[in-house]
Amino acid sequence: MAEVITMPRLSDTMTEGKVAKWHKKVGDKVKEGDILAEIETDKAVQDFESEIEGTLLFVGVEEGSAAAVDSVLAIIGKEGEDISALKGGDASANDSGSEEKKSEEETKTENESTSVEQTSSEVPSGVEVITMPRLSDTMTEGKVAKWHKNVGDTVKEGDLLAEIETDKAVQDFESEYNGVLLKQGVEEGGAAPVDSVLAMIGPAGTDVSGVGAPKQASKSEDKQAEQKSEAKVEEKSVAQTTNTSSSERVAISPLAKKMAQDKGVDINSLQGSGENGRIVKKDIENYQPSQKTESAPAQNNAAAQVALSFVQGEDTETPNSQVRNIIAKRLSESKFSAPHYYLMVEINMDKAIEARKEINSLPDTKISFNDMIIKATAVALRKHPQVNSSWAGDKVIHRGNINVGVAVAIPDGLVVPVLKNTDQMNYTQISAAVKDMAGRAKSKGLKANEMEGSTFSISNLGMFGIETFTSIINQPNAAILSVGAIVEKPIVKNGQIVVGNLMKLSLACDHRVVDGATGAQFLQTLKTYLENPLTLLL
């Protein structure tokens, strides 16, 4: 029977997707795992793979067109099969034909709940049933890329059990129990739905051959468990940037991974010294970022547009990309929902210029003024945590980490990659991270998690000669810093008129979170750091 493939929700903020390219045509044979199409979301372009086999019978969205999440993307079935009843504008088009089926499934689920509970009671004492975890908000099934423990192996809490491949990345899955691995519910390379049996751990010699699925919870319990699982993932795992092939994944120990996250180290640039090239603790401790050729300064700004040709007397149109539509929506929401106000200050950059010259005279070191501003901003946020906060309706959330988003221009508008724990990074780490993410942003190579979690944002147009401007706050941040050009101007110094290097900063604040005095104090601290760079070392 033919199956309807709907437009997937590939990010938590996605409401519609655009088909950037079809890899299969109507009439083509499709196998499980084949790439059907490239879907452009509000954040990136992602490959969309088929989960079923058959013939592509219908394409619901033309290449270059967009459609709402859950609308009909394609239909796959047997060649020559009648699919006229399945075609429609969205998944609800199939409701009339599937309501009875849904009803039967719901009834079946209710009827089976008793038998499932009875199966659960068969689990021997001391045996823990581990289910396939939900490692992302869009994950429906997981694939075991690799087992690190075999049946009969002793397992301790915190040991790496397996590597689980989700719809976004490959992640390490650690055991929460002590015992012996009694059963592997999914073979290496095999896939299973979320919440199905992944493994069983218990006392050595326990017979679990007749044990079925674990007890199912009620709908409300399922929702709580899902939320708990997602929270645990955020705390215990760091998603690795990968291609669809698990063989290209970075091998790293859990401790080294945590250290890399805390220090802002790009693990993709490391060569591991552990077994089979695995990155271990000492590799992070000895990490020295390599400096690539400095990118064009325009990578750190938010202004470039798609080049257009001008024809006298002829109006032309450019369809909006998914990215530009989302940018427009979010900026409008921010501007009209958050009460913006603006503070401006002028910085004497003479000492910063000298400090940068000395730093760049060191071997393999090349930093920009933007890197210095990012570092000074992150340290200033430590002293003014109210600026590093978010409005949440009936409360203000004070963020525990300082994650600075840096506006980067792309042909479709701008994106804001995020430097996690920026205050703990040094100049060279900031420089390497910004260049890497800015380069990948232009080719839509950034992952969704690299553009999430910012607590403050910076936009720099100084390289275009713009002396001062104001920005719209990047929600849910409470403020954004706009950086202008360094300009030579006459200033009064020790009673004499001399030439000085001045730079203007503009701080846009959400008045619901940051009061005028708080914003002014933050700018004064930032001014002190930039005018006296040595204070950043204290």
XYZ file of C-alpha atoms in Angstrom:
538
model
C 0.000 0.000 0.000
C 1.291 3.462 -0.911
C 2.539 5.701 1.889
C 2.374 9.490 2.123
C 5.648 11.272 2.989
C 4.968 14.629 4.642
C 7.137 17.734 4.892
C 9.304 17.005 7.948
C 9.887 19.394 10.852
C 13.692 19.657 10.707
C 14.082 22.309 13.410
C 12.107 23.406 16.438
C 11.175 26.720 14.779
C 10.383 25.378 11.315
C 6.847 26.023 10.029
C 7.450 25.336 6.341
C 10.171 23.859 4.174
C 11.426 24.564 0.680
C 12.513 21.793 -1.695
C 15.948 22.974 -2.812
C 16.491 19.909 -5.016
C 14.824 16.593 -5.802
C 17.196 13.612 -6.021
C 14.445 11.268 -7.256
C 11.902 11.716 -10.037
C 8.411 10.270 -10.372
C 8.816 6.674 -11.510
C 12.236 6.188 -9.897
C 12.843 3.270 -7.557
C 13.478 4.311 -3.966
C 15.287 2.289 -1.306
C 15.349 2.871 2.431
C 18.114 5.393 3.134
C 18.108 6.926 -0.361
C 18.191 10.723 -0.424
C 14.812 11.877 -1.712
C 15.369 15.617 -1.653
C 17.266 18.510 -0.120
C 14.994 20.493 2.202
C 15.787 24.137 2.969
C 14.629 25.139 6.447
C 14.853 28.456 8.270
C 18.376 27.520 9.366
C 20.067 25.230 6.857
C 19.682 22.868 3.906
C 19.416 19.224 4.979
C 19.280 15.935 3.109
C 15.958 14.117 3.541
C 16.184 10.338 3.331
C 13.452 7.833 2.552
C 12.420 5.461 5.324
C 10.464 3.151 3.009
C 11.053 1.281 -0.242
C 9.041 1.423 -3.426
C 8.482 3.646 -6.448
C 8.130 7.435 -6.266
C 4.543 7.865 -7.489
C 3.845 11.512 -6.717
C 5.730 14.728 -5.907
C 3.648 17.144 -3.838
C 6.082 20.088 -3.849
C 7.904 21.268 -6.934
C 11.634 21.926 -6.830
C 12.192 25.495 -5.622
C 8.765 25.685 -3.968
C 7.834 25.726 -0.278
C 5.116 23.942 1.681
C 3.920 23.827 5.276
C 5.216 21.237 7.708
C 3.132 18.028 7.563
C 1.809 18.787 4.066
C 2.197 16.111 1.383
C 5.784 16.013 0.138
C 5.689 12.770 -1.822
C 3.931 9.408 -2.161
C 5.822 6.127 -2.431
C 4.236 2.778 -3.249
C 4.004 0.026 -5.852
C 4.386 0.935 -9.516
C 0.974 1.565 -11.108
C -0.840 1.783 -7.787
C -3.890 4.095 -7.604
C -3.025 7.012 -5.291
C -5.796 9.447 -6.237
C -7.288 9.224 -2.736
C -3.955 10.082 -1.106
C -3.171 13.299 -2.964
C -3.934 16.501 -1.081
C -2.603 19.752 0.277
C -1.596 18.386 3.653
C -1.541 15.332 5.783
C -5.140 15.954 6.801
C -6.154 15.040 3.245
C -5.665 11.474 4.263
C -7.733 11.828 7.424
C -10.965 10.671 5.839
C -9.275 7.535 4.601
C -7.271 6.938 7.717
C -9.570 7.944 10.579
C -10.877 4.414 10.738
C -7.349 3.110 10.690
C -6.325 5.524 13.465
C -9.343 4.520 15.494
C -8.449 0.850 15.056
C -4.852 1.576 16.052
C -5.929 3.502 19.136
C -8.275 0.669 20.117
C -5.534 -1.829 19.454
C -3.131 0.184 21.623
C -5.637 0.298 24.457
C -6.341 -3.428 24.156
C -2.645 -4.235 24.065
C -1.779 -2.119 27.116
C -2.821 -4.919 29.468
C -0.760 -7.526 27.642
C 2.224 -5.174 27.541
C 2.004 -4.633 31.265
C 1.899 -8.404 31.722
C 4.999 -8.742 29.583
C 6.683 -6.105 31.721
C 6.050 -8.152 34.829
C 8.180 -10.916 33.330
C 11.360 -8.828 33.690
C 13.500 -10.651 36.278
C 14.440 -8.903 39.484
C 17.498 -6.681 39.168
C 17.288 -6.420 35.375
C 17.077 -2.925 33.877
C 15.484 -2.466 30.451
C 17.118 0.354 28.458
C 15.037 1.840 25.667
C 16.038 3.733 22.542
C 16.429 7.342 23.770
C 14.933 10.415 22.095
C 18.120 12.382 21.378
C 16.543 15.207 19.370
C 13.161 16.901 19.181
C 12.498 15.451 15.710
C 13.839 11.955 16.325
C 11.387 9.073 15.785
C 13.891 6.246 15.541
C 17.563 5.681 16.227
C 20.226 3.614 14.514
C 22.972 1.817 16.430
C 26.096 2.964 14.613
C 28.359 0.946 16.906
C 28.147 -1.169 20.054
C 30.930 -0.542 22.575
C 29.789 -3.395 24.825
C 28.974 -6.979 23.832
C 26.563 -9.395 25.506
C 28.304 -10.757 28.600
C 30.498 -7.674 29.130
C 30.540 -5.983 32.527
C 29.013 -2.508 32.404
C 29.526 0.304 34.894
C 27.580 3.529 35.269
C 29.025 6.064 32.839
C 30.483 3.441 30.473
C 29.891 4.036 26.788
C 27.304 1.476 25.668
C 26.768 2.439 22.049
C 26.858 5.183 19.447
C 23.339 6.178 18.399
C 22.744 7.828 15.019
C 19.753 10.190 15.044
C 18.244 12.334 12.305
C 20.833 15.023 13.105
C 24.031 13.504 14.455
C 25.762 10.512 16.025
C 25.889 10.659 19.814
C 27.497 8.590 22.533
C 25.017 6.770 24.758
C 26.234 5.997 28.264
C 24.933 3.459 30.748
C 23.183 4.632 33.900
C 23.391 1.207 35.526
C 25.933 -1.316 36.815
C 25.771 -4.970 35.820
C 26.284 -7.247 32.834
C 24.957 -6.601 29.336
C 22.393 -9.395 28.973
C 20.786 -8.463 25.665
C 21.222 -6.178 22.675
C 17.761 -5.271 21.401
C 19.082 -3.709 18.178
C 21.870 -5.087 16.030
C 24.818 -2.897 15.075
C 23.762 -1.012 11.943
C 20.096 -1.635 12.681
C 17.431 0.933 13.537
C 14.552 0.895 16.015
C 11.777 3.313 17.061
C 12.211 5.592 20.043
C 11.258 3.838 23.319
C 11.758 0.331 21.890
C 14.101 -2.057 23.728
C 17.748 -1.135 23.144
C 19.452 -3.294 25.757
C 19.066 -5.105 29.076
C 21.501 -4.934 31.977
C 21.407 -7.037 35.121
C 23.108 -9.735 37.193
C 25.329 -12.177 35.309
C 23.597 -15.352 34.175
C 20.059 -13.934 34.289
C 17.806 -15.411 31.593
C 16.083 -12.604 29.652
C 15.254 -14.560 26.501
C 11.505 -14.397 27.159
C 11.376 -10.771 28.199
C 9.373 -8.484 25.904
C 8.919 -4.725 25.789
C 8.896 -2.651 28.982
C 5.693 -1.341 30.518
C 4.135 1.496 28.568
C 3.220 4.648 30.418
C 0.091 6.742 30.050
C 0.051 9.635 27.602
C 0.797 12.177 30.328
C 3.616 9.986 31.647
C 4.965 9.601 28.111
C 5.104 13.377 27.720
C 6.911 13.811 31.038
C 9.362 11.067 30.142
C 10.004 12.693 26.771
C 10.719 16.049 28.405
C 12.992 14.361 30.947
C 14.823 12.508 28.192
C 15.378 15.697 26.203
C 16.642 17.519 29.298
C 19.028 14.665 30.039
C 20.376 14.783 26.497
C 21.130 18.494 26.832
C 22.995 17.889 30.080
C 24.885 14.696 29.255
C 25.670 14.805 25.528
C 27.199 17.164 22.996
C 25.979 16.586 19.440
C 28.858 15.886 17.043
C 28.926 17.580 13.625
C 28.810 14.713 11.140
C 27.916 13.703 7.625
C 25.306 11.007 7.121
C 28.084 8.426 7.263
C 28.880 7.448 10.847
C 32.435 6.552 9.843
C 33.260 10.267 9.535
C 32.299 10.969 13.119
C 34.821 12.351 15.596
C 35.880 9.783 18.227
C 36.250 11.475 21.610
C 36.005 10.422 25.248
C 33.112 11.851 27.322
C 35.543 13.770 29.598
C 37.434 15.253 26.647
C 34.123 16.197 25.035
C 33.025 18.074 28.156
C 36.404 19.872 28.394
C 36.216 20.827 24.712
C 32.734 22.265 25.207
C 33.821 24.265 28.257
C 36.924 25.656 26.506
C 35.260 26.254 23.143
C 37.653 23.902 21.324
C 36.684 22.737 17.825
C 37.142 18.967 18.115
C 37.046 18.585 14.320
C 40.452 20.280 14.172
C 42.099 17.894 16.664
C 44.178 14.778 16.032
C 43.512 12.290 18.829
C 46.360 10.516 20.594
C 44.214 7.757 22.116
C 43.363 4.311 20.799
C 42.349 4.391 17.118
C 42.818 8.169 17.053
C 40.315 8.808 19.862
C 40.559 12.305 21.373
C 41.365 12.138 25.092
C 41.845 14.565 27.983
C 45.474 15.441 27.261
C 44.635 16.373 23.651
C 42.282 19.097 24.922
C 44.781 20.278 27.552
C 47.547 20.565 24.918
C 45.331 22.121 22.240
C 46.870 25.010 20.305
C 44.493 26.429 17.673
C 45.975 26.681 14.210
C 45.453 29.940 12.391
C 44.167 29.781 8.836
C 44.460 32.550 6.328
C 42.351 35.425 7.597
C 38.999 35.566 5.901
C 37.653 38.693 4.336
C 36.420 40.976 7.124
C 32.975 41.025 5.584
C 32.450 37.550 7.056
C 31.796 39.054 10.471
C 29.178 41.538 9.433
C 25.528 41.439 8.533
C 25.074 43.272 5.279
C 25.829 41.365 2.055
C 22.955 40.890 -0.383
C 22.577 38.739 -3.468
C 24.094 40.529 -6.469
C 21.374 41.787 -8.826
C 21.596 43.189 -12.317
C 19.904 46.528 -13.059
C 17.799 46.875 -16.213
C 16.473 50.357 -17.005
C 12.668 50.497 -16.897
C 12.247 46.810 -16.023
C 11.035 45.609 -12.636
C 12.252 42.204 -11.541
C 11.367 39.863 -8.692
C 13.416 37.524 -6.530
C 11.485 34.843 -4.606
C 12.334 34.926 -0.921
C 14.394 32.062 0.407
C 13.256 30.205 3.500
C 16.058 31.890 5.470
C 15.007 35.410 4.464
C 11.351 34.733 5.280
C 12.256 33.576 8.762
C 14.663 36.492 9.277
C 11.887 38.919 8.333
C 9.426 37.226 10.659
C 11.738 37.159 13.661
C 13.035 40.697 13.261
C 9.469 41.989 13.005
C 8.469 40.058 16.106
C 11.479 41.395 17.991
C 11.068 45.011 16.908
C 7.344 45.163 17.660
C 7.280 43.053 20.815
C 10.396 44.205 22.675
C 10.566 47.896 23.714
C 13.956 48.852 22.260
C 16.057 51.756 23.458
C 19.598 52.653 22.443
C 22.771 53.728 24.255
C 25.906 54.947 22.466
C 29.473 55.399 23.608
C 32.739 56.423 21.933
C 35.869 54.343 22.582
C 39.500 55.478 22.272
C 41.113 52.495 20.542
C 44.752 53.708 20.666
C 45.830 51.147 23.282
C 43.768 48.397 21.644
C 45.580 49.038 18.353
C 48.954 48.723 20.075
C 47.872 45.600 21.946
C 46.688 43.957 18.723
C 50.042 44.687 17.035
C 51.914 43.020 19.894
C 49.604 39.985 19.949
C 49.840 39.519 16.179
C 53.640 39.666 16.367
C 53.545 36.303 18.149
C 54.098 33.172 15.985
C 50.973 31.657 14.401
C 48.756 34.371 15.869
C 46.484 36.740 13.996
C 43.452 38.293 15.654
C 41.095 41.034 14.528
C 39.571 43.966 16.387
C 36.303 42.067 16.206
C 37.884 39.207 18.180
C 39.028 41.677 20.831
C 35.550 43.203 21.062
C 33.949 39.777 21.427
C 36.335 38.855 24.256
C 35.874 42.186 26.070
C 32.088 41.906 25.716
C 32.016 38.391 27.169
C 34.092 39.423 30.196
C 31.924 42.531 30.723
C 28.819 40.314 30.733
C 30.276 38.480 33.738
C 30.116 41.698 35.738
C 26.640 42.616 34.461
C 24.597 39.374 34.399
C 21.322 41.311 33.987
C 22.380 42.109 30.406
C 22.959 38.370 29.871
C 19.279 37.608 30.543
C 16.033 36.933 28.683
C 12.403 38.029 29.020
C 10.038 35.086 29.565
C 6.610 36.629 30.073
C 6.105 36.419 33.816
C 9.790 36.111 34.702
C 13.320 37.057 33.649
C 15.744 34.193 32.984
C 19.334 34.917 34.032
C 21.535 32.761 31.823
C 24.207 30.642 33.495
C 26.496 30.609 30.446
C 27.801 33.473 28.336
C 27.193 32.503 24.693
C 27.890 35.336 22.262
C 26.206 35.259 18.858
C 28.154 36.903 16.022
C 26.127 38.196 13.062
C 27.469 36.819 9.765
C 26.360 37.897 6.302
C 25.171 35.275 3.825
C 23.615 35.818 0.387
C 20.095 35.305 1.797
C 20.483 37.734 4.715
C 22.295 36.937 7.922
C 22.719 34.172 10.438
C 24.051 34.315 13.987
C 26.451 31.463 14.835
C 27.062 31.158 18.567
C 30.348 30.956 20.485
C 29.514 28.814 23.526
C 31.089 29.869 26.846
C 32.801 32.802 25.142
C 34.132 34.229 28.405
C 36.278 31.107 28.835
C 37.856 31.382 25.373
C 41.110 33.203 24.596
C 41.739 35.465 21.604
C 43.085 32.736 19.324
C 40.207 30.384 20.110
C 37.672 33.126 19.387
C 39.443 34.036 16.139
C 39.589 30.436 14.903
C 35.964 29.725 15.846
C 34.591 32.874 14.181
C 36.497 32.238 10.942
C 35.410 28.599 10.849
C 31.719 29.279 11.465
C 31.616 32.326 9.189
C 33.064 30.263 6.351
C 30.602 27.424 6.855
C 27.691 29.863 7.215
C 28.217 31.079 3.653
C 27.910 27.532 2.295
C 24.987 26.703 4.639
C 27.234 24.240 6.410
C 26.285 25.299 9.939
C 24.293 22.858 12.058
C 21.170 23.964 13.886
C 22.784 23.586 17.322
C 25.571 26.000 16.276
C 22.998 28.779 15.823
C 21.056 28.207 19.038
C 21.554 29.209 22.646
C 22.950 32.731 22.289
C 22.617 34.987 25.339
C 23.975 38.187 23.716
C 24.722 39.228 20.124
C 27.229 41.430 18.269
C 26.890 42.986 14.810
C 29.925 44.666 13.215
C 29.716 46.930 10.147
C 32.950 48.771 10.842
C 34.775 47.144 7.925
C 32.345 48.953 5.583
C 33.234 52.334 7.035
C 29.936 52.652 8.934
C 30.655 54.828 11.959
C 27.462 54.204 13.911
C 24.216 52.263 13.537
C 21.605 50.490 15.636
C 20.519 46.851 15.451
C 17.338 44.923 16.202
C 17.654 42.616 19.205
C 18.156 38.947 18.371
C 15.434 37.267 20.450
C 15.452 35.871 23.084
C 18.485 38.034 23.957
C 17.928 41.200 25.955
C 20.544 43.266 24.097
C 22.702 43.495 20.970
C 25.917 45.462 20.432
C 26.475 47.353 17.164
C 30.137 48.028 16.301
C 31.216 50.877 14.034
C 34.467 51.710 12.229
C 37.663 52.946 13.885
C 38.114 56.499 12.622
C 40.978 58.955 13.099
C 39.677 62.167 14.694
C 41.117 65.125 16.606
C 40.833 64.668 20.366
C 41.990 66.639 23.382
C 44.689 64.808 25.337
C 46.574 66.439 28.221
C 45.370 69.836 27.066
C 46.617 69.295 23.514
C 44.693 68.537 20.311
C 46.061 65.274 18.917
C 44.911 62.591 16.483
C 43.051 59.744 18.127
C 41.500 56.499 16.909
C 37.849 56.480 17.919
C 35.185 53.796 17.587
C 31.471 54.110 18.368
C 29.438 51.370 19.981
C 25.647 51.267 20.121
C 23.807 49.027 22.566
C 20.160 48.150 21.820
C 18.393 46.992 24.995
C 15.050 45.377 25.806
C 13.693 47.768 28.443
C 11.664 44.966 30.012
C 14.926 43.336 31.126
C 17.708 45.928 31.017
C 17.095 49.325 32.597
C 18.911 52.394 31.314
C 21.354 52.562 34.229
C 22.185 48.852 33.867
C 22.881 49.224 30.153
C 25.007 52.322 30.760
C 27.081 50.556 33.423
C 27.687 47.641 31.081
C 28.916 49.996 28.349
C 31.214 51.764 30.810
C 32.776 48.431 31.791
C 33.195 47.473 28.134
C 34.755 50.881 27.420
C 37.264 50.337 30.237
C 38.295 46.936 28.887
C 38.772 48.173 25.308
C 40.618 51.337 26.286
C 42.828 49.361 28.686
C 43.213 45.871 27.141
C 45.551 44.682 29.914
C 42.605 44.749 32.351
C 41.193 41.708 30.508
C 44.115 39.705 31.890
C 43.386 40.584 35.532
